[in-house]
Short mmCIF file of C-alpha atoms in Angstrom, two decimals:
data_model
loop_
_atom_site.label_atom_id
_atom_site.label_comp_id
_atom_site.label_asym_id
_atom_site.label_seq_id
_atom_site.Cartn_x
_atom_site.Cartn_y
_atom_site.Cartn_z
CA MET A 21 21.90 141.82 188.60
CA THR A 22 18.86 142.80 186.68
CA LEU A 23 20.77 145.53 184.97
CA SER A 24 23.52 143.18 183.91
CA THR A 25 20.98 140.69 182.56
CA ALA A 26 19.26 143.42 180.60
CA MET A 27 22.59 144.61 179.28
CA ALA A 28 23.54 141.11 178.29
CA THR A 29 20.23 140.68 176.52
CA ALA A 30 20.68 143.97 174.72
CA ALA A 31 24.18 143.04 173.70
CA HIS A 32 22.95 139.70 172.46
CA THR A 33 20.20 141.35 170.48
CA MET A 34 22.69 143.76 169.00
CA THR A 35 25.08 141.04 167.97
CA SER A 36 22.28 139.00 166.49
CA THR A 37 21.01 141.96 164.48
CA ALA A 38 24.53 142.69 163.37
CA HIS A 39 24.89 139.07 162.37
CA THR A 40 21.70 139.04 160.32
CA THR A 41 22.71 142.31 158.70
CA THR A 42 26.05 140.96 157.65
CA ALA A 43 24.40 137.75 156.48
CA ALA A 44 21.99 139.75 154.35
CA ALA A 45 24.85 141.85 153.03
CA ASP A 46 26.87 138.73 152.29
CA THR A 47 24.22 137.39 149.98
CA PRO A 48 25.11 138.49 146.48
CA GLY A 49 22.51 140.28 144.47
CA PHE A 50 20.84 139.10 141.31
CA LEU A 51 22.40 141.90 139.29
CA SER A 52 25.94 140.56 139.56
CA PRO A 53 25.62 136.89 138.66
CA THR A 54 28.52 134.55 138.97
CA GLY A 55 29.78 132.46 136.10
CA VAL A 56 27.98 129.37 137.34
CA GLU A 57 24.76 131.31 137.47
CA ILE A 58 25.16 132.55 133.93
CA ALA A 59 25.87 129.03 132.73
CA PHE A 60 22.88 127.74 134.68
CA LEU A 61 20.69 130.44 133.19
CA LEU A 62 21.75 129.72 129.61
CA VAL A 63 21.39 125.96 129.93
CA GLY A 64 18.12 126.52 131.72
CA LEU A 65 16.81 128.59 128.83
CA VAL A 66 17.74 125.83 126.39
CA THR A 67 16.13 123.23 128.64
CA PHE A 68 12.94 125.20 129.06
CA GLY A 69 12.72 125.91 125.33
CA ALA A 70 13.18 122.25 124.52
CA ALA A 71 10.49 121.36 127.05
CA ILE A 72 8.11 123.85 125.44
CA VAL A 73 8.76 122.35 122.02
CA THR A 74 8.28 118.87 123.49
CA VAL A 75 4.78 119.63 124.64
CA THR A 76 3.74 121.73 121.66
CA THR A 77 5.19 120.14 118.54
CA ARG A 78 2.83 118.31 116.24
CA GLN A 79 5.38 115.74 115.09
CA LEU A 80 5.33 112.94 117.61
CA VAL A 81 8.81 111.61 117.01
CA HIS A 82 10.23 115.11 117.23
CA ALA A 83 8.63 115.43 120.65
CA ALA A 84 10.66 112.43 121.85
CA LEU A 85 13.83 113.89 120.37
CA TRP A 86 13.24 117.28 122.00
CA LEU A 87 12.68 115.40 125.23
CA VAL A 88 16.27 114.17 124.85
CA ALA A 89 17.42 117.78 124.70
CA THR A 90 15.41 118.63 127.81
CA LEU A 91 16.73 115.71 129.83
CA GLY A 92 20.29 116.30 128.67
CA GLY A 93 20.00 119.95 129.67
CA LEU A 94 18.81 118.87 133.09
CA ALA A 95 21.84 116.59 133.38
CA VAL A 96 24.05 119.61 132.72
CA GLU A 97 22.15 121.51 135.42
CA TYR A 98 22.87 118.70 137.85
CA LEU A 99 26.55 118.94 136.93
CA LEU A 100 26.46 122.69 137.59
CA LEU A 101 24.92 121.96 140.98
CA THR A 102 27.88 119.59 141.64
CA ALA A 103 25.64 116.52 141.73
CA GLU A 104 27.77 114.47 139.38
CA PHE A 105 26.42 111.04 140.13
CA ILE A 106 22.82 112.11 139.61
CA ALA A 107 23.83 113.73 136.34
CA TRP A 108 25.32 110.54 134.94
CA VAL A 109 22.43 108.46 136.20
CA GLN A 110 20.13 110.91 134.45
CA VAL A 111 22.04 110.51 131.20
CA LEU A 112 22.12 106.73 131.47
CA ILE A 113 18.55 106.07 132.49
CA TYR A 114 16.55 108.89 130.97
CA VAL A 115 18.41 109.66 127.77
CA GLY A 116 19.59 106.09 127.37
CA SER A 117 16.56 104.01 128.16
CA VAL A 118 13.40 105.97 128.84
CA VAL A 119 13.48 107.93 125.60
CA VAL A 120 14.32 104.78 123.65
CA LEU A 121 11.37 103.08 125.30
CA LEU A 122 9.15 106.02 124.37
CA LEU A 123 10.34 105.84 120.78
CA PHE A 124 9.56 102.14 120.75
CA GLY A 125 6.12 102.93 122.06
CA LEU A 126 5.55 105.57 119.39
CA MET A 127 6.56 103.18 116.66
CA LEU A 128 4.58 100.24 118.01
CA THR A 129 1.44 102.34 118.14
CA LYS A 130 2.08 103.35 114.52
CA ALA A 131 2.47 107.02 115.30
CA PRO A 132 2.20 109.05 112.13
CA ILE A 133 5.46 110.29 110.69
CA GLY A 134 5.22 113.97 109.95
CA ARG A 135 2.65 116.41 111.22
CA SER A 136 -0.41 115.05 112.90
CA PRO A 137 -3.02 117.77 113.26
CA ASP A 138 -4.79 116.14 116.19
CA ALA A 139 -1.83 115.94 118.54
CA ASP A 140 -3.47 118.43 120.89
CA SER A 141 -6.91 117.84 122.25
CA GLY A 142 -9.67 120.37 122.37
CA ASN A 143 -9.06 121.60 125.89
CA ARG A 144 -5.80 123.19 124.92
CA TRP A 145 -6.66 126.71 125.99
CA ALA A 146 -7.98 125.54 129.33
CA ALA A 147 -4.74 123.62 129.79
CA LEU A 148 -2.73 126.70 128.88
CA THR A 149 -4.68 128.77 131.39
CA VAL A 150 -4.12 126.24 134.15
CA ALA A 151 -0.44 125.91 133.35
CA VAL A 152 0.22 129.65 133.21
CA ALA A 153 -1.74 130.27 136.39
CA SER A 154 0.09 127.57 138.30
CA ALA A 155 3.42 128.74 136.91
CA ALA A 156 2.74 132.28 138.07
CA ALA A 157 1.68 131.09 141.51
CA LEU A 158 4.62 128.73 141.93
CA ILE A 159 7.21 131.23 140.76
CA TRP A 160 5.79 133.95 142.93
CA VAL A 161 5.86 131.75 146.02
CA VAL A 162 9.30 130.30 145.28
CA VAL A 163 10.94 133.63 144.52
CA ASP A 164 9.36 135.22 147.53
CA ALA A 165 10.55 132.41 149.78
CA PHE A 166 14.09 131.84 148.50
CA ARG A 167 15.08 135.28 147.26
CA THR A 168 18.08 135.56 149.55
CA THR A 169 19.03 131.92 149.87
CA TRP A 170 22.46 131.20 148.58
CA ILE A 171 23.84 127.80 147.60
CA ASP A 172 27.51 127.54 148.42
CA LEU A 173 29.00 125.58 145.55
CA ASP A 174 32.62 125.92 146.64
CA GLY A 175 34.55 123.17 148.33
CA ALA A 176 34.02 119.47 147.88
CA ALA A 177 31.27 118.40 145.55
CA ALA A 178 28.01 117.73 147.35
CA GLY A 179 27.04 114.93 145.03
CA SER A 180 30.14 113.10 143.94
CA THR A 181 29.93 109.36 143.56
CA GLU A 182 31.71 108.80 146.84
CA VAL A 183 29.41 111.06 148.85
CA THR A 184 26.23 109.76 147.21
CA GLY A 185 27.32 106.14 147.54
CA LYS A 186 28.14 106.57 151.20
CA ALA A 187 24.84 108.23 151.93
CA LEU A 188 22.94 105.65 149.91
CA PHE A 189 24.51 102.58 151.44
CA GLN A 190 24.81 103.86 154.99
CA ASN A 191 21.45 105.46 155.50
CA TRP A 192 19.21 104.37 152.66
CA VAL A 193 19.94 100.66 152.28
CA LEU A 194 16.47 99.44 153.17
CA PRO A 195 14.61 101.73 150.72
CA PHE A 196 17.20 100.82 148.12
CA GLU A 197 16.46 97.11 148.50
CA ALA A 198 12.73 97.77 148.55
CA LEU A 199 13.22 99.64 145.30
CA SER A 200 14.80 96.57 143.73
CA VAL A 201 11.69 94.60 144.69
CA LEU A 202 9.58 97.32 143.08
CA LEU A 203 11.61 97.13 139.89
CA LEU A 204 11.14 93.37 139.85
CA ALA A 205 7.40 93.83 140.29
CA ALA A 206 7.33 96.35 137.45
CA LEU A 207 9.26 93.95 135.23
CA VAL A 208 6.87 91.10 135.97
CA GLY A 209 3.91 93.42 135.46
CA ALA A 210 5.14 94.57 132.07
CA ILE A 211 5.71 90.96 130.99
CA VAL A 212 2.26 89.94 132.19
CA LEU A 213 0.64 92.87 130.41
CA SER A 214 2.22 91.99 127.12
CA ARG A 215 1.94 88.21 127.40
CA LYS A 216 -1.78 88.20 128.09
CA ALA A 217 -2.44 90.00 124.86
CA LYS A 218 -0.18 87.54 123.12
CA ALA A 219 -2.40 84.67 124.28
CA ASP A 220 -5.33 86.64 122.92
CA ALA A 221 -3.49 87.06 119.68
CA ALA A 222 -2.82 83.32 119.50
CA ALA A 223 -6.55 82.70 119.92
CA THR A 224 -7.43 85.13 117.17
CA SER A 225 -4.39 84.66 115.02
CA ALA A 226 -6.44 83.16 112.25
CA SER A 227 -8.17 86.47 111.66
CA ARG A 228 -5.10 88.64 112.29
CA PRO A 229 -1.93 86.88 111.24
CA GLY A 230 0.35 89.89 110.91
CA GLY A 231 1.71 92.39 113.33
CA ARG A 232 2.38 90.17 116.33
CA SER A 233 6.06 89.51 116.10
CA GLU A 234 6.95 93.16 116.57
CA LYS A 235 5.65 93.09 120.12
CA GLU A 236 8.62 91.01 121.20
CA GLY A 237 10.92 93.85 120.33
CA ALA A 238 9.34 96.07 122.93
CA ARG A 239 10.27 94.00 125.91
CA MET B 138 24.34 130.26 143.14
CA HIS B 139 20.99 131.59 144.21
CA LEU B 140 18.55 128.89 145.13
CA ALA B 141 15.93 130.81 143.21
CA TYR B 142 17.42 129.87 139.83
CA PRO B 143 16.94 126.10 140.06
CA ALA B 144 13.66 126.55 141.92
CA VAL B 145 12.23 128.80 139.21
CA LEU B 146 13.47 126.53 136.43
CA SER B 147 11.91 123.59 138.21
CA ALA B 148 8.58 125.40 138.54
CA LEU B 149 8.65 126.31 134.85
CA LEU B 150 9.41 122.74 133.78
CA PHE B 151 6.70 121.39 136.06
CA CYS B 152 4.10 123.70 134.56
CA THR B 153 5.26 122.79 131.05
CA GLY B 154 4.67 119.16 131.92
CA LEU B 155 1.32 120.07 133.42
CA TYR B 156 0.30 121.74 130.18
CA GLY B 157 1.41 118.69 128.23
CA VAL B 158 -0.54 116.30 130.42
CA LEU B 159 -3.67 118.39 130.09
CA ALA B 160 -3.41 119.30 126.41
CA ARG B 161 -1.96 116.27 124.65
CA ARG B 162 -4.14 113.64 123.07
CA ASN B 163 -1.72 110.81 122.39
CA ALA B 164 -1.10 108.72 125.51
CA ILE B 165 2.62 108.45 124.84
CA LEU B 166 2.94 112.22 124.68
CA VAL B 167 1.15 112.37 128.00
CA LEU B 168 3.74 109.97 129.40
CA MET B 169 6.49 112.26 128.10
CA SER B 170 4.91 115.19 129.90
CA VAL B 171 4.75 113.14 133.10
CA GLU B 172 8.47 112.56 132.70
CA LEU B 173 8.96 116.31 132.45
CA MET B 174 7.10 116.85 135.71
CA LEU B 175 9.14 114.16 137.45
CA ASN B 176 12.34 115.74 136.22
CA ALA B 177 11.27 119.12 137.54
CA VAL B 178 10.79 117.55 140.96
CA ASN B 179 14.21 115.92 140.68
CA LEU B 180 15.87 119.25 139.96
CA ASN B 181 14.22 120.71 143.04
CA LEU B 182 15.36 117.80 145.16
CA VAL B 183 18.95 118.03 143.99
CA ALA B 184 19.13 121.81 144.43
CA PHE B 185 17.73 121.72 147.94
CA ASP B 186 19.98 118.81 148.85
CA VAL B 187 23.08 120.67 147.70
CA TRP B 188 21.95 123.76 149.58
CA LEU B 189 21.25 121.89 152.81
CA SER B 190 24.39 119.80 152.67
CA LYS B 191 26.42 123.01 152.72
CA ALA B 192 24.22 125.31 154.76
CA ALA B 193 23.12 122.90 157.45
CA GLU B 194 25.92 120.30 157.22
CA GLU B 195 23.33 117.71 156.48
CA THR B 196 25.09 114.45 155.66
CA LEU B 197 22.07 112.25 155.13
CA HIS B 198 21.76 113.41 151.49
CA SER B 199 18.10 112.57 151.51
CA GLY B 200 17.43 114.73 148.47
CA GLN B 201 19.86 112.88 146.25
CA ALA B 202 18.73 109.49 147.54
CA LEU B 203 15.14 110.45 146.83
CA THR B 204 16.17 111.65 143.38
CA LEU B 205 17.68 108.27 142.59
CA PHE B 206 14.54 106.56 143.84
CA THR B 207 12.40 108.86 141.72
CA ILE B 208 14.47 108.08 138.64
CA ALA B 209 14.10 104.34 139.24
CA ILE B 210 10.38 104.63 139.89
CA ALA B 211 9.99 106.76 136.76
CA ALA B 212 11.71 104.04 134.74
CA ALA B 213 9.36 101.43 136.17
CA GLU B 214 6.40 103.73 135.55
CA ILE B 215 7.32 104.31 131.94
CA GLY B 216 7.69 100.56 131.35
CA ILE B 217 4.31 99.72 132.84
CA GLY B 218 2.68 102.73 131.22
CA LEU B 219 3.92 101.80 127.79
CA ALA B 220 2.79 98.21 128.26
CA ILE B 221 -0.69 99.51 129.14
CA VAL B 222 -0.71 101.89 126.17
CA LEU B 223 0.33 99.07 123.84
CA ALA B 224 -2.39 96.81 125.23
CA VAL B 225 -4.97 99.56 124.73
CA TYR B 226 -3.72 100.17 121.23
CA ARG B 227 -3.90 96.49 120.42
CA ASN B 228 -7.47 96.23 121.64
CA ARG B 229 -8.81 99.48 120.24
CA GLY B 230 -6.53 100.63 117.47
CA THR B 231 -5.98 104.03 119.02
CA SER B 232 -3.84 105.59 121.70
CA ALA B 233 -5.82 108.82 121.93
CA ILE B 234 -6.85 109.15 125.53
CA ASP B 235 -9.97 111.18 124.89
CA ARG B 236 -11.48 108.35 122.88
CA LEU B 237 -11.36 105.95 125.81
CA ARG B 238 -14.77 106.86 127.12
CA ASP B 239 -16.30 103.51 127.98
CA THR B 240 -16.82 104.32 131.62
CA ALA B 241 -18.14 107.81 130.94
CA GLU B 242 -21.56 108.70 132.25
CA PRO B 243 -24.09 108.31 129.48
CA HIS B 244 -25.49 111.74 128.67
CA GLY B 245 -27.64 113.12 125.94
CA PRO B 246 -31.09 111.98 124.91
CA ASP B 247 -30.03 109.38 122.36
CA ASN B 248 -28.23 106.80 124.47
CA ASP B 249 -29.64 106.86 127.99
CA GLY B 250 -31.30 103.48 127.64
CA PRO B 251 -29.25 100.40 128.40
CA GLU B 252 -30.02 98.74 125.10
CA GLY B 253 -28.99 101.81 123.13
CA THR B 254 -25.79 102.11 125.07
CA ASP B 255 -24.91 98.48 124.56
CA GLY B 256 -25.64 98.65 120.88
CA SER B 257 -23.61 101.79 120.28
CA GLU B 258 -20.73 100.44 122.32
CA ASP B 259 -20.75 97.27 120.24
CA THR B 260 -20.61 99.18 117.00
CA VAL B 261 -17.87 101.43 118.34
CA THR B 262 -15.84 98.45 119.45
CA ALA B 263 -16.37 96.73 116.14
CA ASP B 264 -15.28 99.89 114.35
CA GLU B 265 -12.16 100.13 116.41
CA LYS B 266 -11.36 96.45 115.95
CA ALA B 267 -11.67 96.96 112.21
CA GLU B 268 -9.43 99.99 112.51
CA ALA B 269 -6.87 97.96 114.44
CA THR B 270 -6.88 95.25 111.82
CA ALA B 271 -6.54 97.69 108.97
#
């Protein structure tokens, strides 16, 4: 009885070790990347380079335009990860509206066209140190943790519109509706923030007659 | 695809955004860097959701739902943030965040008295009003 239990345990242990060994052997190495990985790597390089230019360029409008490249590259990465719906939402909302809003903001604050030498503040080197240190720490931890994890991209897309819509409206309806309330609150807040200053401007419009009508374009 | 690729790219983008938030002076550029950090988080969420939906047959798709929520909240955040930046610019004539030091602790021997502080603040505000009008 005891012997059979021990033998069963040993057999179980052996099969489990064999299973983990085959699982580890199944995981492809980093030295033979698949086509999707190569595409991801190339688009990722472009995205990262555009992000670097976004945070380092001295021309403010160019920073917004490089941000378009970064966000578009991320949309392509979502497509490569088979999350199609997220990719198109990214294109619509980020590239379509957020960057346009940022450009409006740059122009309404009379951002200088051309190089502005004071785009970076004085604590640039401290910021660089912090960023490089946190990047090293994060990459070390992430690579150490997920070195052998493999995303299976074959089969049906994990993020097609049908799948995402089903998940969203079966399981996430209440947060979705709460989000609409939040968007309404943000809309009202933005209107209040810009209308209050308009009342101020009406009070002091005798001293400052120009430059008010452009604020209506922002909202 | 290895999960390490999107995770590393996400970490790199996040740290780029971190650098931008810390190093930029214009408030709108800081908002752009915040967008970069949010997008890095989104990439992580999507990658882990795709991994888990295949590896663990997870059908809740919480990562993608959270990504959509993050995108919507980022849009709301950028609207409110720009409204605040425009209000600050209208009042002060600048959108440089390191010049907004009204609530800073008074230090240095010249302006530790309340009268001195008030006077210097008034002149600074008058200067910036003049700058805004110009």
